[in-house]
């Protein structure tokens, strides 16, 4: 294993110290590294809080700022944050309008965010489960929450910034999640620093189709195929799962897992766009880049979110975070 480390025991805290120092104009670090929060809070706005295991950067800390999250709680690598982290974050950023937790559907995350919500006042939750690859995996009961979580966070962040109240925000989040589907493919494993070796073994001529963002098994191990063939199968799975929804304007998001160059991600975007548009989808908005990663894994995911006038306008709204900035 070759990584820039001082110690596997301090990699998260040292990374958080550097992250917040690099973006000190927009971020503050909570006590004991429990959370990252917006430096400037907006009184009377519903606070959006997310989090999860580290190793998926820039999700979630990189999405804290104007127009997205108010706070993010980082767990250890691929390990859920604890309820006291979410409670501390909620206390720090709640300006009187309540808090909405945005939670990826992994058993540890759901359990710990549930506990925090039960022990806090004025908290509601949205659970994301956009991955169509498998119904259950080693980390979940039900579908996994993956790159579509970013879409939910961006659209809800804009709506919250514009003053939407807690209950309508929750309903909007559930609607966006219901209009979003994702699937990924891995060409290599990732290497967790504490383990010091790849999470799974995969041959040079193989791919893991439908892989999870922690390296969980997908639908199957298969021989490596062309980009067009990979995109065709992923897009078919997404369209098939959306059913009649898969017509009209949409956001196409091609996400890298951390070890894939942008050149390849744009190539996959080109393939996916042609396939979706041939089948009645109008790609009205796009995002390409490594936003929901799996450490150093080579691979990508494709996410499709069906849009309407309201959600398109919210996607277009100004945002200023470490990872996503436009319109400001």
GROMACS .gro file of C-alpha atoms in nm:
model
  328
    1UNK     CA    1   0.000   0.000   0.000
    2UNK     CA    2   0.133   0.343  -0.097
    3UNK     CA    3  -0.057   0.633   0.056
    4UNK     CA    4   0.029   0.973   0.201
    5UNK     CA    5  -0.005   0.894   0.570
    6UNK     CA    6   0.149   0.976   0.902
    7UNK     CA    7  -0.056   0.717   1.089
    8UNK     CA    8  -0.369   0.523   1.003
    9UNK     CA    9  -0.503   0.631   1.342
   10UNK     CA   10  -0.486   1.001   1.259
   11UNK     CA   11  -0.563   1.007   0.889
   12UNK     CA   12  -0.921   1.133   0.936
   13UNK     CA   13  -0.848   1.408   1.189
   14UNK     CA   14  -0.546   1.534   0.999
   15UNK     CA   15  -0.741   1.534   0.673
   16UNK     CA   16  -1.029   1.726   0.836
   17UNK     CA   17  -0.785   1.981   0.979
   18UNK     CA   18  -0.641   2.040   0.633
   19UNK     CA   19  -0.981   2.046   0.465
   20UNK     CA   20  -1.127   2.310   0.696
   21UNK     CA   21  -0.809   2.519   0.687
   22UNK     CA   22  -0.814   2.515   0.307
   23UNK     CA   23  -1.178   2.634   0.302
   24UNK     CA   24  -1.178   2.852   0.612
   25UNK     CA   25  -1.380   3.120   0.431
   26UNK     CA   26  -1.687   2.894   0.428
   27UNK     CA   27  -1.631   2.622   0.691
   28UNK     CA   28  -1.580   2.565   1.062
   29UNK     CA   29  -1.477   2.243   1.237
   30UNK     CA   30  -1.684   2.120   1.530
   31UNK     CA   31  -1.537   2.024   1.866
   32UNK     CA   32  -1.353   1.689   1.869
   33UNK     CA   33  -1.383   1.672   1.488
   34UNK     CA   34  -1.747   1.568   1.526
   35UNK     CA   35  -1.874   1.768   1.229
   36UNK     CA   36  -1.799   2.028   0.966
   37UNK     CA   37  -2.041   2.320   0.945
   38UNK     CA   38  -2.110   2.635   0.749
   39UNK     CA   39  -1.920   2.931   0.887
   40UNK     CA   40  -2.215   3.164   0.828
   41UNK     CA   41  -2.558   3.033   0.919
   42UNK     CA   42  -2.884   3.175   0.786
   43UNK     CA   43  -3.131   3.244   1.069
   44UNK     CA   44  -3.474   3.090   1.025
   45UNK     CA   45  -3.363   2.844   0.756
   46UNK     CA   46  -3.413   2.470   0.793
   47UNK     CA   47  -3.071   2.318   0.858
   48UNK     CA   48  -2.966   2.028   0.632
   49UNK     CA   49  -2.732   1.773   0.788
   50UNK     CA   50  -2.582   1.464   0.630
   51UNK     CA   51  -2.284   1.241   0.689
   52UNK     CA   52  -2.145   0.893   0.669
   53UNK     CA   53  -1.820   0.706   0.664
   54UNK     CA   54  -1.516   0.887   0.530
   55UNK     CA   55  -1.353   0.773   0.208
   56UNK     CA   56  -1.627   0.911  -0.019
   57UNK     CA   57  -1.488   1.265  -0.044
   58UNK     CA   58  -1.595   1.522  -0.138
   59UNK     CA   59  -1.925   1.375  -0.012
   60UNK     CA   60  -2.039   1.498   0.243
   61UNK     CA   61  -1.811   1.764   0.391
   62UNK     CA   62  -1.727   1.906   0.050
   63UNK     CA   63  -2.095   1.984   0.000
   64UNK     CA   64  -2.131   2.203   0.310
   65UNK     CA   65  -2.195   2.567   0.231
   66UNK     CA   66  -2.442   2.809   0.077
   67UNK     CA   67  -2.709   2.629  -0.122
   68UNK     CA   68  -2.636   2.278   0.009
   69UNK     CA   69  -2.564   2.134   0.353
   70UNK     CA   70  -2.532   2.322   0.681
   71UNK     CA   71  -2.327   2.044   0.843
   72UNK     CA   72  -2.177   1.705   0.772
   73UNK     CA   73  -2.069   1.437   1.019
   74UNK     CA   74  -1.770   1.222   0.917
   75UNK     CA   75  -1.725   0.871   1.050
   76UNK     CA   76  -1.405   0.674   1.024
   77UNK     CA   77  -1.334   0.527   0.680
   78UNK     CA   78  -1.645   0.338   0.562
   79UNK     CA   79  -1.786   0.355   0.918
   80UNK     CA   80  -2.100   0.540   1.021
   81UNK     CA   81  -2.070   0.850   1.237
   82UNK     CA   82  -2.211   0.816   1.588
   83UNK     CA   83  -2.542   0.963   1.713
   84UNK     CA   84  -2.364   1.216   1.934
   85UNK     CA   85  -2.199   1.360   1.621
   86UNK     CA   86  -2.536   1.422   1.456
   87UNK     CA   87  -2.683   1.564   1.776
   88UNK     CA   88  -2.390   1.802   1.818
   89UNK     CA   89  -2.418   1.912   1.456
   90UNK     CA   90  -2.794   1.970   1.486
   91UNK     CA   91  -2.745   2.179   1.798
   92UNK     CA   92  -2.475   2.385   1.628
   93UNK     CA   93  -2.666   2.470   1.308
   94UNK     CA   94  -3.034   2.473   1.407
   95UNK     CA   95  -3.139   2.838   1.390
   96UNK     CA   96  -3.500   2.776   1.485
   97UNK     CA   97  -3.663   2.619   1.180
   98UNK     CA   98  -3.564   2.259   1.255
   99UNK     CA   99  -3.324   2.015   1.091
  100UNK     CA  100  -3.352   1.767   0.807
  101UNK     CA  101  -3.118   1.468   0.810
  102UNK     CA  102  -3.027   1.332   0.465
  103UNK     CA  103  -2.923   0.970   0.516
  104UNK     CA  104  -2.783   0.715   0.272
  105UNK     CA  105  -2.951   0.376   0.314
  106UNK     CA  106  -2.683   0.181   0.500
  107UNK     CA  107  -2.777   0.000   0.818
  108UNK     CA  108  -2.523   0.180   1.039
  109UNK     CA  109  -2.608   0.523   0.904
  110UNK     CA  110  -2.983   0.470   0.931
  111UNK     CA  111  -2.961   0.330   1.284
  112UNK     CA  112  -2.738   0.610   1.414
  113UNK     CA  113  -2.923   0.893   1.243
  114UNK     CA  114  -3.252   0.744   1.375
  115UNK     CA  115  -3.114   0.748   1.729
  116UNK     CA  116  -2.998   1.106   1.692
  117UNK     CA  117  -3.336   1.214   1.553
  118UNK     CA  118  -3.520   1.048   1.842
  119UNK     CA  119  -3.304   1.231   2.094
  120UNK     CA  120  -3.339   1.569   1.923
  121UNK     CA  121  -3.631   1.804   1.870
  122UNK     CA  122  -3.752   1.939   1.538
  123UNK     CA  123  -3.569   1.680   1.326
  124UNK     CA  124  -3.702   1.493   1.022
  125UNK     CA  125  -3.523   1.259   0.781
  126UNK     CA  126  -3.495   1.168   0.414
  127UNK     CA  127  -3.334   0.833   0.329
  128UNK     CA  128  -3.175   0.793  -0.016
  129UNK     CA  129  -3.178   0.454  -0.190
  130UNK     CA  130  -3.107   0.522  -0.556
  131UNK     CA  131  -2.886   0.220  -0.639
  132UNK     CA  132  -3.067  -0.023  -0.868
  133UNK     CA  133  -2.785  -0.282  -0.871
  134UNK     CA  134  -2.902  -0.502  -0.584
  135UNK     CA  135  -3.197  -0.507  -0.345
  136UNK     CA  136  -2.984  -0.598  -0.042
  137UNK     CA  137  -2.610  -0.599   0.022
  138UNK     CA  138  -2.363  -0.660   0.301
  139UNK     CA  139  -2.421  -0.307   0.432
  140UNK     CA  140  -2.792  -0.260   0.372
  141UNK     CA  141  -3.144  -0.382   0.406
  142UNK     CA  142  -3.296  -0.256   0.084
  143UNK     CA  143  -3.128  -0.053  -0.185
  144UNK     CA  144  -2.812   0.142  -0.120
  145UNK     CA  145  -2.791   0.520  -0.120
  146UNK     CA  146  -2.514   0.624  -0.358
  147UNK     CA  147  -2.438   0.917  -0.594
  148UNK     CA  148  -2.801   1.025  -0.616
  149UNK     CA  149  -2.758   1.152  -0.260
  150UNK     CA  150  -2.567   1.450  -0.400
  151UNK     CA  151  -2.863   1.537  -0.623
  152UNK     CA  152  -3.099   1.528  -0.325
  153UNK     CA  153  -2.862   1.745  -0.122
  154UNK     CA  154  -2.825   2.005  -0.399
  155UNK     CA  155  -3.195   2.042  -0.475
  156UNK     CA  156  -3.301   2.043  -0.109
  157UNK     CA  157  -3.019   2.282  -0.026
  158UNK     CA  158  -3.150   2.533  -0.278
  159UNK     CA  159  -3.507   2.493  -0.155
  160UNK     CA  160  -3.401   2.540   0.208
  161UNK     CA  161  -3.199   2.850   0.110
  162UNK     CA  162  -3.516   2.992  -0.045
  163UNK     CA  163  -3.712   2.939   0.278
  164UNK     CA  164  -3.898   2.610   0.228
  165UNK     CA  165  -4.026   2.471   0.559
  166UNK     CA  166  -3.928   2.138   0.713
  167UNK     CA  167  -4.222   1.918   0.612
  168UNK     CA  168  -4.231   2.034   0.249
  169UNK     CA  169  -3.853   1.983   0.231
  170UNK     CA  170  -3.891   1.625   0.349
  171UNK     CA  171  -4.164   1.564   0.090
  172UNK     CA  172  -3.951   1.720  -0.183
  173UNK     CA  173  -3.653   1.507  -0.083
  174UNK     CA  174  -3.858   1.190  -0.105
  175UNK     CA  175  -3.986   1.297  -0.447
  176UNK     CA  176  -3.634   1.360  -0.578
  177UNK     CA  177  -3.514   1.028  -0.441
  178UNK     CA  178  -3.807   0.857  -0.613
  179UNK     CA  179  -3.708   1.017  -0.944
  180UNK     CA  180  -3.341   0.916  -0.915
  181UNK     CA  181  -3.165   0.590  -1.007
  182UNK     CA  182  -2.796   0.496  -1.011
  183UNK     CA  183  -2.565   0.206  -1.085
  184UNK     CA  184  -2.187   0.169  -1.075
  185UNK     CA  185  -1.909  -0.050  -1.208
  186UNK     CA  186  -1.560  -0.105  -1.063
  187UNK     CA  187  -1.244  -0.181  -1.257
  188UNK     CA  188  -1.025  -0.211  -0.946
  189UNK     CA  189  -1.074  -0.246  -0.574
  190UNK     CA  190  -1.018   0.029  -0.321
  191UNK     CA  191  -0.768   0.002  -0.036
  192UNK     CA  192  -0.879   0.103   0.313
  193UNK     CA  193  -0.578   0.252   0.497
  194UNK     CA  194  -0.633   0.047   0.813
  195UNK     CA  195  -0.651  -0.276   0.612
  196UNK     CA  196  -0.347  -0.201   0.397
  197UNK     CA  197  -0.459  -0.422   0.109
  198UNK     CA  198  -0.734  -0.419  -0.156
  199UNK     CA  199  -1.086  -0.485  -0.029
  200UNK     CA  200  -1.140  -0.747  -0.302
  201UNK     CA  201  -0.934  -0.917  -0.569
  202UNK     CA  202  -1.017  -0.851  -0.932
  203UNK     CA  203  -0.828  -0.958  -1.241
  204UNK     CA  204  -0.686  -0.723  -1.502
  205UNK     CA  205  -0.952  -0.832  -1.752
  206UNK     CA  206  -1.246  -0.821  -1.510
  207UNK     CA  207  -1.499  -0.571  -1.377
  208UNK     CA  208  -1.743  -0.578  -1.084
  209UNK     CA  209  -2.080  -0.480  -1.227
  210UNK     CA  210  -2.312  -0.304  -0.983
  211UNK     CA  211  -2.043  -0.254  -0.717
  212UNK     CA  212  -2.122  -0.062  -0.398
  213UNK     CA  213  -1.931   0.245  -0.285
  214UNK     CA  214  -1.763   0.047  -0.005
  215UNK     CA  215  -1.648  -0.222  -0.244
  216UNK     CA  216  -1.949  -0.445  -0.176
  217UNK     CA  217  -2.020  -0.708  -0.440
  218UNK     CA  218  -2.247  -0.603  -0.723
  219UNK     CA  219  -2.465  -0.800  -0.959
  220UNK     CA  220  -2.180  -1.010  -1.093
  221UNK     CA  221  -1.814  -1.031  -1.181
  222UNK     CA  222  -1.774  -1.010  -1.557
  223UNK     CA  223  -1.514  -0.977  -1.830
  224UNK     CA  224  -1.419  -0.618  -1.904
  225UNK     CA  225  -1.632  -0.479  -2.189
  226UNK     CA  226  -1.624  -0.167  -2.402
  227UNK     CA  227  -1.744   0.161  -2.252
  228UNK     CA  228  -2.049   0.157  -2.480
  229UNK     CA  229  -2.143  -0.194  -2.369
  230UNK     CA  230  -2.103  -0.104  -2.000
  231UNK     CA  231  -2.309   0.212  -2.043
  232UNK     CA  232  -2.576   0.022  -2.236
  233UNK     CA  233  -2.632  -0.224  -1.953
  234UNK     CA  234  -2.629   0.039  -1.680
  235UNK     CA  235  -2.864   0.270  -1.867
  236UNK     CA  236  -3.101  -0.018  -1.943
  237UNK     CA  237  -3.114  -0.108  -1.573
  238UNK     CA  238  -3.183   0.253  -1.475
  239UNK     CA  239  -3.449   0.307  -1.743
  240UNK     CA  240  -3.611  -0.026  -1.669
  241UNK     CA  241  -3.638   0.057  -1.302
  242UNK     CA  242  -3.777   0.406  -1.364
  243UNK     CA  243  -4.034   0.262  -1.605
  244UNK     CA  244  -4.276   0.520  -1.743
  245UNK     CA  245  -4.092   0.797  -1.554
  246UNK     CA  246  -3.794   0.764  -1.790
  247UNK     CA  247  -3.920   1.016  -2.046
  248UNK     CA  248  -3.860   1.389  -2.073
  249UNK     CA  249  -3.606   1.621  -1.909
  250UNK     CA  250  -3.344   1.475  -1.677
  251UNK     CA  251  -3.013   1.534  -1.504
  252UNK     CA  252  -2.736   1.297  -1.613
  253UNK     CA  253  -2.461   1.261  -1.352
  254UNK     CA  254  -2.153   1.050  -1.427
  255UNK     CA  255  -1.955   1.007  -1.106
  256UNK     CA  256  -1.601   0.879  -1.064
  257UNK     CA  257  -1.502   0.650  -0.777
  258UNK     CA  258  -1.169   0.820  -0.711
  259UNK     CA  259  -0.925   0.647  -0.945
  260UNK     CA  260  -1.074   0.722  -1.287
  261UNK     CA  261  -0.950   1.014  -1.503
  262UNK     CA  262  -1.194   1.277  -1.622
  263UNK     CA  263  -1.115   1.179  -1.981
  264UNK     CA  264  -1.277   0.839  -1.918
  265UNK     CA  265  -1.568   0.987  -1.722
  266UNK     CA  266  -1.656   1.219  -2.011
  267UNK     CA  267  -1.631   0.924  -2.248
  268UNK     CA  268  -1.882   0.734  -2.031
  269UNK     CA  269  -2.103   1.044  -2.019
  270UNK     CA  270  -2.100   1.059  -2.399
  271UNK     CA  271  -2.206   0.695  -2.422
  272UNK     CA  272  -2.478   0.726  -2.158
  273UNK     CA  273  -2.621   1.047  -2.302
  274UNK     CA  274  -2.663   0.893  -2.648
  275UNK     CA  275  -2.834   0.586  -2.502
  276UNK     CA  276  -3.078   0.778  -2.282
  277UNK     CA  277  -3.167   1.032  -2.551
  278UNK     CA  278  -3.229   0.753  -2.802
  279UNK     CA  279  -3.488   0.620  -2.557
  280UNK     CA  280  -3.687   0.935  -2.491
  281UNK     CA  281  -3.487   1.111  -2.218
  282UNK     CA  282  -3.384   1.472  -2.276
  283UNK     CA  283  -3.059   1.542  -2.092
  284UNK     CA  284  -3.136   1.894  -1.973
  285UNK     CA  285  -2.866   1.917  -1.705
  286UNK     CA  286  -2.532   1.741  -1.656
  287UNK     CA  287  -2.266   1.679  -1.394
  288UNK     CA  288  -1.941   1.488  -1.452
  289UNK     CA  289  -1.668   1.433  -1.196
  290UNK     CA  290  -1.558   1.244  -0.886
  291UNK     CA  291  -1.802   1.353  -0.615
  292UNK     CA  292  -1.906   1.030  -0.440
  293UNK     CA  293  -1.588   0.827  -0.432
  294UNK     CA  294  -1.464   0.500  -0.289
  295UNK     CA  295  -1.111   0.602  -0.190
  296UNK     CA  296  -0.884   0.503  -0.482
  297UNK     CA  297  -1.121   0.271  -0.669
  298UNK     CA  298  -1.117   0.289  -1.048
  299UNK     CA  299  -1.470   0.289  -1.180
  300UNK     CA  300  -1.775   0.508  -1.216
  301UNK     CA  301  -2.147   0.529  -1.161
  302UNK     CA  302  -2.425   0.669  -1.375
  303UNK     CA  303  -2.715   0.856  -1.213
  304UNK     CA  304  -3.031   0.976  -1.383
  305UNK     CA  305  -3.274   1.213  -1.210
  306UNK     CA  306  -3.598   1.301  -1.386
  307UNK     CA  307  -3.663   1.675  -1.363
  308UNK     CA  308  -3.957   1.913  -1.373
  309UNK     CA  309  -3.961   2.294  -1.379
  310UNK     CA  310  -3.930   2.323  -1.000
  311UNK     CA  311  -3.643   2.080  -0.956
  312UNK     CA  312  -3.459   2.217  -1.261
  313UNK     CA  313  -3.470   2.569  -1.117
  314UNK     CA  314  -3.348   2.441  -0.779
  315UNK     CA  315  -3.063   2.249  -0.945
  316UNK     CA  316  -2.964   2.571  -1.124
  317UNK     CA  317  -2.974   2.782  -0.805
  318UNK     CA  318  -2.647   2.931  -0.674
  319UNK     CA  319  -2.422   2.710  -0.464
  320UNK     CA  320  -2.091   2.774  -0.290
  321UNK     CA  321  -1.922   2.473  -0.133
  322UNK     CA  322  -1.572   2.328  -0.144
  323UNK     CA  323  -1.671   2.082  -0.418
  324UNK     CA  324  -1.950   2.254  -0.609
  325UNK     CA  325  -1.960   2.625  -0.688
  326UNK     CA  326  -2.163   2.821  -0.938
  327UNK     CA  327  -2.381   3.129  -0.969
  328UNK     CA  328  -2.208   3.324  -0.691
   0.00000   0.00000   0.00000
